[in-house]
Coordinates of C-alpha atoms in Angstrom, one line a residue:
X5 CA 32.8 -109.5 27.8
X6 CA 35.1 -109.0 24.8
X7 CA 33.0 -108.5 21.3
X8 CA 35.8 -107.8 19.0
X9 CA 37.0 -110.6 16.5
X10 CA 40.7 -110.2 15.0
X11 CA 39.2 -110.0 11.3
X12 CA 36.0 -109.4 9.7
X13 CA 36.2 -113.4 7.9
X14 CA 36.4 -114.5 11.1
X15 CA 33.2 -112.7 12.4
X16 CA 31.4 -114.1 9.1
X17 CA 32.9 -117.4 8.9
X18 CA 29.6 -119.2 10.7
X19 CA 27.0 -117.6 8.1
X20 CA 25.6 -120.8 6.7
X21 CA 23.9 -121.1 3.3
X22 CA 20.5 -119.9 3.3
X23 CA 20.7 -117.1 6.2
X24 CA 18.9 -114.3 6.5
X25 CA 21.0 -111.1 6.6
X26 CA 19.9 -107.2 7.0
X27 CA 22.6 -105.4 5.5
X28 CA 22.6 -101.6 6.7
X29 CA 23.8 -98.5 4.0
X30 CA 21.9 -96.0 2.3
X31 CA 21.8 -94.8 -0.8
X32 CA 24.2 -96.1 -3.4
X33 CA 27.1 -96.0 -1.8
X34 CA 26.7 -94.4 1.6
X35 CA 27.6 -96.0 5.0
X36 CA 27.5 -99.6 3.5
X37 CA 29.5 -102.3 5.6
X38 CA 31.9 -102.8 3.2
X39 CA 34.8 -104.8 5.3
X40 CA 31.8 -107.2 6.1
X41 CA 30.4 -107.4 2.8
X42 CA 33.7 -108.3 1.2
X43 CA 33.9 -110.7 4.0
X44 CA 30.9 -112.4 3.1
X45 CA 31.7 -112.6 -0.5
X46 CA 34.8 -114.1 -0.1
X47 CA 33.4 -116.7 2.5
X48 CA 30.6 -117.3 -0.7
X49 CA 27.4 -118.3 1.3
X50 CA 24.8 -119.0 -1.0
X51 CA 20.9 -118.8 -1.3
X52 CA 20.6 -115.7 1.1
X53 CA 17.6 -113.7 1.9
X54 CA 19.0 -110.5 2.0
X55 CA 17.1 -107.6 3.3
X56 CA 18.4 -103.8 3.0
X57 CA 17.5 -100.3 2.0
X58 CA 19.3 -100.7 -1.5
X59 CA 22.5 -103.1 -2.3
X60 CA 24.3 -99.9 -3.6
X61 CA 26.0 -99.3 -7.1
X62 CA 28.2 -101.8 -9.0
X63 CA 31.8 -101.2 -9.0
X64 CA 32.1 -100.5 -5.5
X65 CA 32.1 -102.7 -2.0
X66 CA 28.5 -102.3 -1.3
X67 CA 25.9 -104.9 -1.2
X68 CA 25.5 -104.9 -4.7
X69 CA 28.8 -107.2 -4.7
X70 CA 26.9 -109.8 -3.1
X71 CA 24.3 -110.2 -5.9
X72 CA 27.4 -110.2 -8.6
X73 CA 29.0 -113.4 -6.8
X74 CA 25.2 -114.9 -7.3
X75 CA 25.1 -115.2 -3.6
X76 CA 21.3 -113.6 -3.6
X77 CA 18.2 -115.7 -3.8
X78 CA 15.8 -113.5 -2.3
X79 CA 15.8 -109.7 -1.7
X80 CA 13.5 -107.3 0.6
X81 CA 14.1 -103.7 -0.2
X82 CA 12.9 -100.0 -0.7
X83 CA 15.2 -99.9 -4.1
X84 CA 15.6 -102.6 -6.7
X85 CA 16.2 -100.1 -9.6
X86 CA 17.4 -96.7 -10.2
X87 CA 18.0 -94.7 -13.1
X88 CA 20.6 -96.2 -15.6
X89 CA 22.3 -99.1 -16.3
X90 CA 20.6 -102.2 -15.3
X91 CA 22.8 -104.1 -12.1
X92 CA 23.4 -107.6 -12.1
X93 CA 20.6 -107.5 -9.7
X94 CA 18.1 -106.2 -11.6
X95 CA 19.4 -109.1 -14.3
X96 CA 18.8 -111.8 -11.8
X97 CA 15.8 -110.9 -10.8
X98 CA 14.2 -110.4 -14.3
X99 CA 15.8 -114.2 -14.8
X100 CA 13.9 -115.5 -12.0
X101 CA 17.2 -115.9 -10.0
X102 CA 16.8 -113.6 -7.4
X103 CA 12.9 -113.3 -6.0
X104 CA 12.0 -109.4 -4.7
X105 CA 10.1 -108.0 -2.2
X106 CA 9.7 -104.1 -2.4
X107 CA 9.0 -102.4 0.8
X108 CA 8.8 -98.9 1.7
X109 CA 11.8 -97.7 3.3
X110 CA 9.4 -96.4 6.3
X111 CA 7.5 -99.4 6.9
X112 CA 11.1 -101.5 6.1
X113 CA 12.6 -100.0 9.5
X114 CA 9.5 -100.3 11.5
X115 CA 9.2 -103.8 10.6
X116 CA 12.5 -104.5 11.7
X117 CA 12.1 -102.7 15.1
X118 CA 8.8 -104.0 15.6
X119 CA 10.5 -107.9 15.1
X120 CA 13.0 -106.8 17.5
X121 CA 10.7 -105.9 20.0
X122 CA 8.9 -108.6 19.6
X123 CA 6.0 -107.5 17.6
X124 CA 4.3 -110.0 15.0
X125 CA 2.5 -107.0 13.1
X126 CA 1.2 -104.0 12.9
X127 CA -1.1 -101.6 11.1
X128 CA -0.1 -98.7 8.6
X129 CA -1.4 -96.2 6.1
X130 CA 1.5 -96.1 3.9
X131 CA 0.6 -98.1 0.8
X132 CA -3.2 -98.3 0.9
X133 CA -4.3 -98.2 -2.2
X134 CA -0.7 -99.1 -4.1
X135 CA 0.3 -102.3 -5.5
X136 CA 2.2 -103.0 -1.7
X137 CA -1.1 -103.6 -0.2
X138 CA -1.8 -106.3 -2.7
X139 CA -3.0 -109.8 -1.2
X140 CA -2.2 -108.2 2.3
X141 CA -4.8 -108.1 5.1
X142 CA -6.6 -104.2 5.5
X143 CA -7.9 -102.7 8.9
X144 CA -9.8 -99.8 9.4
X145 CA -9.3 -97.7 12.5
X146 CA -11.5 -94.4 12.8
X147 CA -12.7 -94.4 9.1
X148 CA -9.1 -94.6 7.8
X149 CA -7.9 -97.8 6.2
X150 CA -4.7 -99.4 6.8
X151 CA -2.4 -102.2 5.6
X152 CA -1.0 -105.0 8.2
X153 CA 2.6 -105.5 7.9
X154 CA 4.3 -108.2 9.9
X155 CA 7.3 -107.8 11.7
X156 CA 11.0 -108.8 10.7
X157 CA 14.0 -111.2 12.3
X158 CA 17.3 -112.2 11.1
X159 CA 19.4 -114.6 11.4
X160 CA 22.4 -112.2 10.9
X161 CA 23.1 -108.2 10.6
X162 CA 25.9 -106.6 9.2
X163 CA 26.4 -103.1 10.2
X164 CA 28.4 -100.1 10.4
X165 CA 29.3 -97.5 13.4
X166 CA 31.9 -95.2 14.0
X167 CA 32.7 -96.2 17.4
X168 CA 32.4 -99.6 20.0
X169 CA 34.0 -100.4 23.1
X170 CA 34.8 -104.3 23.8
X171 CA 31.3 -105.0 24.8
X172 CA 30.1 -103.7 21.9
X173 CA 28.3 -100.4 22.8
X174 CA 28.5 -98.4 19.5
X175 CA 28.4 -94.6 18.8
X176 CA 27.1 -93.3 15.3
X177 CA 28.4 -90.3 13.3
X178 CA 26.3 -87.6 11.6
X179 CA 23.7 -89.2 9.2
X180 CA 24.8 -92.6 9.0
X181 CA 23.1 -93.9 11.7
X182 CA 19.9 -94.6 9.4
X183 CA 19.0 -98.4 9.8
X184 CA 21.9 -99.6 12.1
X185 CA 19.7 -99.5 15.3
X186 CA 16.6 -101.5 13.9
X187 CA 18.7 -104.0 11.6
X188 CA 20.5 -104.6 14.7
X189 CA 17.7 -105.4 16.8
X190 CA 15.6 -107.7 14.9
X191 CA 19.1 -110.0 14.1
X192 CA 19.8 -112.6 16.6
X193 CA 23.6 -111.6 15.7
X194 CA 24.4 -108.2 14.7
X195 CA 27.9 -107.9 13.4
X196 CA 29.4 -104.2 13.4
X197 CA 32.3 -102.9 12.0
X198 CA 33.7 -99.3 13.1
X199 CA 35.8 -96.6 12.4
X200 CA 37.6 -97.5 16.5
X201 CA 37.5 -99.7 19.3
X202 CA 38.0 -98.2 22.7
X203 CA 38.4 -99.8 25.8
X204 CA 34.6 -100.1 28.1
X205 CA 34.2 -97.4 30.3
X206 CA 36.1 -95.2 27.3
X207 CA 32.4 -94.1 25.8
X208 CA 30.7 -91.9 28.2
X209 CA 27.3 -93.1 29.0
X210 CA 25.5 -89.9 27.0
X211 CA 27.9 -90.9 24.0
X212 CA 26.4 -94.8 23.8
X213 CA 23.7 -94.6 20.9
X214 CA 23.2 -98.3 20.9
X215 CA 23.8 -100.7 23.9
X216 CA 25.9 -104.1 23.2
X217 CA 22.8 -105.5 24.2
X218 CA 21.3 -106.0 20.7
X219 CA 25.7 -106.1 19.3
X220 CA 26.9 -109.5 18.9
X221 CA 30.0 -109.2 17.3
X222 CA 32.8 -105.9 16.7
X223 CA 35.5 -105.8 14.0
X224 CA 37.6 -103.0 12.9
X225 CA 37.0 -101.7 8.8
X226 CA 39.4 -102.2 6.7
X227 CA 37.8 -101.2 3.6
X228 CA 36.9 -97.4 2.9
X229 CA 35.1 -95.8 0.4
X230 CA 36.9 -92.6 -0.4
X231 CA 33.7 -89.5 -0.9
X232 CA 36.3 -88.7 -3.6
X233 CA 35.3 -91.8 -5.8
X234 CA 31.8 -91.9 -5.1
X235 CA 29.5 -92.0 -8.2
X236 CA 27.8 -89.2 -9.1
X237 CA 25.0 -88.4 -11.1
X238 CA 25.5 -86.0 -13.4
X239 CA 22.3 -83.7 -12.7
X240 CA 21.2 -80.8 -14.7
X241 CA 21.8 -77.7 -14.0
X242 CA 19.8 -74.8 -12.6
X243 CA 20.1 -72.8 -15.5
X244 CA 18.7 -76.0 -17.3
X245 CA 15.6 -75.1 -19.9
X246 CA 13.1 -76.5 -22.2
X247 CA 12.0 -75.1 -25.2
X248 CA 8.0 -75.6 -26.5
X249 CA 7.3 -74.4 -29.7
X250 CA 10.6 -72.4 -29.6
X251 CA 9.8 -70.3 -26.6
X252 CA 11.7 -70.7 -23.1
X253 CA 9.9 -72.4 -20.4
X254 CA 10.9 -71.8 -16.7
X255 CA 14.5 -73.3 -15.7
X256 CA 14.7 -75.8 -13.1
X257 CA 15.5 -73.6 -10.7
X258 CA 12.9 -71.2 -11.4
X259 CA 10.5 -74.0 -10.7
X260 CA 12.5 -74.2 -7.5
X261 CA 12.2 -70.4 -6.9
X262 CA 8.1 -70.6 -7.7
X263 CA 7.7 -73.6 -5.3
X264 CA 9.2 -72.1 -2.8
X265 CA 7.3 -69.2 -2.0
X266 CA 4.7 -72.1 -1.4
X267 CA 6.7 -73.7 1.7
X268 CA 6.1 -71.6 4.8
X269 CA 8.2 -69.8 6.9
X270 CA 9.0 -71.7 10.1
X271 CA 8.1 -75.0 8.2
X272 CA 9.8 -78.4 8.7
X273 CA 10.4 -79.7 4.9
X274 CA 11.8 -82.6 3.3
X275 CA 12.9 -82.1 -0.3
X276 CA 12.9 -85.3 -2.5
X277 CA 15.8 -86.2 -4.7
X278 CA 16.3 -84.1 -8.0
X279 CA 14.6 -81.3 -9.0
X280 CA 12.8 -81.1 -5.8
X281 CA 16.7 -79.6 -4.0
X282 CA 16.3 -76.7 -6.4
X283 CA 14.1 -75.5 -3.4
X284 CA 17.1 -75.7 -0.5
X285 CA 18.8 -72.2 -2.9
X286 CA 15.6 -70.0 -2.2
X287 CA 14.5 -70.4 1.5
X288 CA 17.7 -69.1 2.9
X289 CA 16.9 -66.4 6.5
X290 CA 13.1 -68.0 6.2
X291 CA 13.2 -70.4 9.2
X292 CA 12.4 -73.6 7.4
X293 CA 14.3 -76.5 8.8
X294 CA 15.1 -79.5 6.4
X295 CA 14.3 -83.0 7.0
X296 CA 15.9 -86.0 5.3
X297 CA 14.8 -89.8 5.8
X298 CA 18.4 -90.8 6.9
X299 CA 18.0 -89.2 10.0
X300 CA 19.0 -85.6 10.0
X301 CA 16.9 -82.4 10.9
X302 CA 18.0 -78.8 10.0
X303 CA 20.7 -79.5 7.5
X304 CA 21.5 -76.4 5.3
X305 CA 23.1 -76.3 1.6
X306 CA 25.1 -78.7 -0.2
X307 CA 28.6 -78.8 -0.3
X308 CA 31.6 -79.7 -2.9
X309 CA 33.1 -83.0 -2.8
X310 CA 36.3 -81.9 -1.8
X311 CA 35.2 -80.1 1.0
X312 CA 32.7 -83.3 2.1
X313 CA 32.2 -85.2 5.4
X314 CA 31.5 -88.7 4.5
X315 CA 28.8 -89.0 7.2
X316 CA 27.0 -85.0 6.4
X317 CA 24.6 -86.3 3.4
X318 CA 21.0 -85.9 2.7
X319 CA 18.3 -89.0 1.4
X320 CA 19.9 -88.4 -1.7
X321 CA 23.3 -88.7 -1.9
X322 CA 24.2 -84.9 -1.7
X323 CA 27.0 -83.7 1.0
X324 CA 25.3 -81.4 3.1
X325 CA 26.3 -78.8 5.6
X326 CA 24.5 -78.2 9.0
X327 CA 22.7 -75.2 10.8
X328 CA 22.9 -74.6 14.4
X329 CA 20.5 -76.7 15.9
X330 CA 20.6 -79.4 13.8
X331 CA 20.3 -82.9 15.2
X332 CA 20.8 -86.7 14.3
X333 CA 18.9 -89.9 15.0
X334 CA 17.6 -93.1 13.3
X335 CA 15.4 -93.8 10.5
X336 CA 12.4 -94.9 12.5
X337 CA 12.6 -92.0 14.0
X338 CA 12.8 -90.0 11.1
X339 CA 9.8 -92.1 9.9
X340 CA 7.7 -91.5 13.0
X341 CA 8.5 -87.0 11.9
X342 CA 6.9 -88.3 8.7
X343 CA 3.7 -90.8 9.2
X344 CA 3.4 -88.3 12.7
X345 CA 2.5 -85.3 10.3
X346 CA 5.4 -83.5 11.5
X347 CA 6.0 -82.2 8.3
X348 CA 4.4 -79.6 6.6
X349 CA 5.2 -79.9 2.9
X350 CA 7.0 -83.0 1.6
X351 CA 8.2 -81.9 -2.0
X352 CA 8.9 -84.6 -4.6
X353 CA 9.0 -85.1 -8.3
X354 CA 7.0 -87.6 -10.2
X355 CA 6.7 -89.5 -13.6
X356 CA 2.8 -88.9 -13.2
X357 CA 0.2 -87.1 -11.3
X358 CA -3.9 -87.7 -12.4
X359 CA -7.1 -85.9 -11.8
X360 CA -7.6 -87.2 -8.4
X361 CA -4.2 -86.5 -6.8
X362 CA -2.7 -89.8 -7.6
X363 CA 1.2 -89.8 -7.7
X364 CA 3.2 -92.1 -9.3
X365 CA 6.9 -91.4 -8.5
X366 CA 8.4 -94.9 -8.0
X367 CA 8.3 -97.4 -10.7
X368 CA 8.5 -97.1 -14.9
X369 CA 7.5 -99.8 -17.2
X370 CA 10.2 -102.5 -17.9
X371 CA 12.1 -102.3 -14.8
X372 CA 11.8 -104.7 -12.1
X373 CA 10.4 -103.5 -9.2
X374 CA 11.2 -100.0 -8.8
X375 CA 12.9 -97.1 -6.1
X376 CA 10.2 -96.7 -3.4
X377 CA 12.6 -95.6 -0.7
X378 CA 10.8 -93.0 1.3
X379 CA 8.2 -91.6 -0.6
X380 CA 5.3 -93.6 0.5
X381 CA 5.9 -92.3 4.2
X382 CA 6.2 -89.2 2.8
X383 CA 3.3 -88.7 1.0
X384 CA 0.8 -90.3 3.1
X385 CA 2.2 -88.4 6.2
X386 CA 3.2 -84.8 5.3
X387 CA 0.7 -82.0 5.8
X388 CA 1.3 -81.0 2.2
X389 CA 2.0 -82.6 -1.2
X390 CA 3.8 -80.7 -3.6
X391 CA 5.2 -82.1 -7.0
X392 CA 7.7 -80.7 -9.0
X393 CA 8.5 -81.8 -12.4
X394 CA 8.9 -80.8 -16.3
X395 CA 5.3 -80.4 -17.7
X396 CA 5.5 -83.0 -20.1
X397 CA 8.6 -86.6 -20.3
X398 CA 11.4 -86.9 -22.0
X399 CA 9.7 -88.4 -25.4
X400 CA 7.0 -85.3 -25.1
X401 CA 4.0 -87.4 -23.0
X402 CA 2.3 -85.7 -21.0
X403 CA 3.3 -86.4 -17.2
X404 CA -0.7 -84.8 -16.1
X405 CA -3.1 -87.3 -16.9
X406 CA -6.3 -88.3 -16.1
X407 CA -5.5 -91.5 -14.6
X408 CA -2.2 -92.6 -13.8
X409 CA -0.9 -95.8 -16.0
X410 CA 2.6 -95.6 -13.3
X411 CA 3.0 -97.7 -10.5
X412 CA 0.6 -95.5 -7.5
X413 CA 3.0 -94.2 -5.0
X414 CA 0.0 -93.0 -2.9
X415 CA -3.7 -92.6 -3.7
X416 CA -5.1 -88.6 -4.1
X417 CA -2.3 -87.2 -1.8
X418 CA -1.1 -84.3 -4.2
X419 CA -1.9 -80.7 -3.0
X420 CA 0.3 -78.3 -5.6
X421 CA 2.1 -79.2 -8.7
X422 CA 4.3 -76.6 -10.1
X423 CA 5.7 -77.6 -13.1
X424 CA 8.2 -75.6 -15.8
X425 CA 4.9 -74.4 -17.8
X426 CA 2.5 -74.0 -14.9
X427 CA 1.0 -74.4 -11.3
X428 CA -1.9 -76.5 -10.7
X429 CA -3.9 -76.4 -7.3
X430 CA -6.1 -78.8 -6.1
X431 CA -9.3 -77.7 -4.7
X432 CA -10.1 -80.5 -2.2
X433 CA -13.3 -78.1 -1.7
X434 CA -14.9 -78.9 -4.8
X435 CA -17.1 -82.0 -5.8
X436 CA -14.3 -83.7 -7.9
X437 CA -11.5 -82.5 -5.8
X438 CA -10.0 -81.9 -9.0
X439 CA -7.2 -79.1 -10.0
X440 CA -7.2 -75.9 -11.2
X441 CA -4.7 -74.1 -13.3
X442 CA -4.2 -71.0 -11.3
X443 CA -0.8 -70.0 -13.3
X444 CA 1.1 -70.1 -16.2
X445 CA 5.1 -69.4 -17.5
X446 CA 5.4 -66.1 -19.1
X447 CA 5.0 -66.2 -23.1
X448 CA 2.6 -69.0 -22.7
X449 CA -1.2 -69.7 -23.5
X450 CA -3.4 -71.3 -21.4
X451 CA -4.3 -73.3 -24.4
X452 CA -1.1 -74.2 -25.4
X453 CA -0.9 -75.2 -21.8
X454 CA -3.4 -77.2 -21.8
X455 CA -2.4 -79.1 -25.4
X456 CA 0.1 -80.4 -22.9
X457 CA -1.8 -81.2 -20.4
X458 CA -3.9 -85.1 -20.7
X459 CA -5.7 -84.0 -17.3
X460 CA -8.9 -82.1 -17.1
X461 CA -8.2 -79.1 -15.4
X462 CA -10.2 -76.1 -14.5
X463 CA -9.2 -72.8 -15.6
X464 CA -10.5 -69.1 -13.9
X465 CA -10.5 -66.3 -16.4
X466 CA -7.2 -64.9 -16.3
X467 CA -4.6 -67.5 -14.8
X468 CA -1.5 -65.4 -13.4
X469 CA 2.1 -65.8 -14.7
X470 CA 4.1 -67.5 -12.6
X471 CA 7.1 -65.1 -12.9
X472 CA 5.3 -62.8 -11.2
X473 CA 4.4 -64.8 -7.9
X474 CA 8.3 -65.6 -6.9

């Protein structure tokens, strides 16, 4: 059997009005189909339910394109808005154009894989107690209550792989397998484009890392994205400080440095986007492995842009290097590391966190829907919370309140918060399971502390400084 078509438009050319279409990529502009996604603008079907991770920054041949031809009329995703400019599908769907759906980017892929396998539903804790489980039917299994997600078909997938031979067995590279394998399954015609086609019988068995089985259709990419052009955000430094009252608080990376020494030696780790990769400088010769949601474990530092691998990134965004050992796979199964408490600290940053250990980390006020991606799994499955974040936001609120006003990411999850004035510990021992302000920056007060601090907190006689407890 021969998969291959001579052009992507002609692999698209049947995609009717109205289809349903999961769209693989991660990130904003990483592993995205792009041949195919031109394809299907240019072919201009209309009214599509489009389901995806994120449709990728403007500007550039990700899925984002689709929504600026107004081809869009409903969208299921972990990421309708990110930091910055508002897209033209943020615009649409504020206008009623385009409806959304905001999954987690967990419970995204095992929906998908659990439509492929011909699974109508299943129960998970991710999102119990969020604005996810709204109107969705609840279970409780062994005390612990759970939300009922149902699983996902498509009419159509468009993919990418480095490798296929003619009957469409495809072999990934490095982290961009992510959601190819379950997009592919729950589509009744995956279309895949790739890097090379080989001849069958030219991919060993032990190289095959999805079988033409669930690959309808193979083309050839024509269109690149250069690492080079890639947008990138312009992140703050290390050396990066605040001032309060005209005194120095700790620098990002010196919250990196104190959070740290909290992670274990020998632990397995994922480290959110931001602030949170302050943490890979300071557990070098420690034995903690790194986990990212794409689908990599034991990645090491980050890398230049010149120097970068298209397919060596992290969750978010950065080009990564790898330690011996390291290994690859797909995002259910870098879900099932997560939800399967195979990680023992999970470390993210937050636009809130309250008195009960609620963290809101996903959606701000006046943007439609919001960035989920991973955290949910994250937070609900790691063996320990901890938050890292400026004490108080950028207009001088502060981000430790007594009840969250954010969007809950999940419900009394936090364990640690180390932020640049201080580090709070929850005592999960005590009667309110509240926090206690065990440290605090050098030059600091606890009372000016806690002027910043909208969360009651309790504080033992004579908090440590933080600088001292690197």
């Amino acid at each position: 059997m021969n998969k291959v078509f001579d052009s992507a438009a002609a692999a698209v050319a049947d995609i009717p009005d109205g289809a349903s279409i999961a769209v693989s990529g991660f990130g904003i502009t990483h592993s995205f189909p792009s041949t195919l996604i031109v394809a299907l603008r240019d072919h201009g079907a209309k009214g599509l339910e489009v389901f995806c991770n994120g449709l990728g920054a403007s500007g550039h041949p990700t899925a984002q394109i689709l929504a600026e031809n107004h081809q869009i009329s409903r969208l299921v995703a972990s990421f309708s808005a990110r930091p910055g400019p508002i897209t033209p599908a943020e615009e649409q769907i504020l206008a009623g154009e385009i409806e959304f759906e905001v999954v987690p980017q967990g419970t995204l892929v095992e929906r998908m894989r659990a439509g492929g396998a011909g699974i109508p539903a299943f129960y998970t804790p991710v999102g119990v107690g969020t604005a996810v489980a709204e109107d969705k039917p609840m279970g409780e299994f062994d005390g612990s209550a759970y939300v009922l997600e149902r699983g996902i078909t498509t009419d159509y997938a468009l993919l990418r792989a480095h490798r296929a031979d003619r009957a469409g067995n495809l072999q990934f590279r490095g982290g961009s397998r992510n959601f190819n394998d379950s997009f592919a399954k729950a589509a009744r015609v995956a279309i895949v484009e790739v890097d090379e086609i080989v001849e069958v019988g030219e991919l060993r068995p032990d190289d095959i890392d999805l079988p033409g089985v669930w690959v309808s259709r193979i083309v050839r990419s024509t269109v690149r994205v250069d690492p080079a052009k890639l947008p990138r955000k312009a992140e703050r430094g290390g050396d990066s400080r605040r001032e309060y009252a005209g005194k120095p608080a700790l620098s990002r990376a010196e919250i990196g440095r104190r959070a740290a020494a909290e992670i274990p030696d020998g632990g397995i780790v994922n480290l959110g986007a931001g602030l949170p990769n302050q943490i890979a400088t300071w557990i070098g010769g420690r034995g903690v492995t790194l986990h990212a949601e794409n689908g990599i474990l034991g990645y090491g530092g980050f890398v230049d842009i010149d120097s970068a691998d298209p397919d060596l990134h992290d969750a978010g965004g950065n080009f990564i290097d790898l330690h011996d050992g390291a290994s690859f796979f797909d995002s259910v199964s870098s879900f099932e590391i997560a939800r399967g408490k195979r990680l023992d600290a999970v470390v993210l940053g937050a636009y809130q966190v309250d008195a009960a250990g609620d963290l809101a980390n996903w959606a701000q006020p006046g943007r439609p829907g919001g960035g989920i991606g991973g955290a949910m799994d994250l937070a609900v499955g790691a063996r320990s919370v901890i938050i890292t974040m400026e004490h108080v936001d950028s207009r001088g609120r502060p981000k430790l309140v007594e009840r969250a006003e954010y969007p809950i990411t999940a419900p009394g999850c936090v364990d640690l918060i180390v932020t640049d004035l201080a580090l709070l510990r929850r005592d999960r021992e005590s009667a309110d399971g509240g926090f206690v302000l065990e440290e605090i920056a050098a030059g600091f007060t606890v009372d000016e502390v806690l002027e910043m601090t909208d969360m009651t907190v309790r504080v033992p006689r004579a908090p440590r400084v933080m600088q001292e407890n690197w």
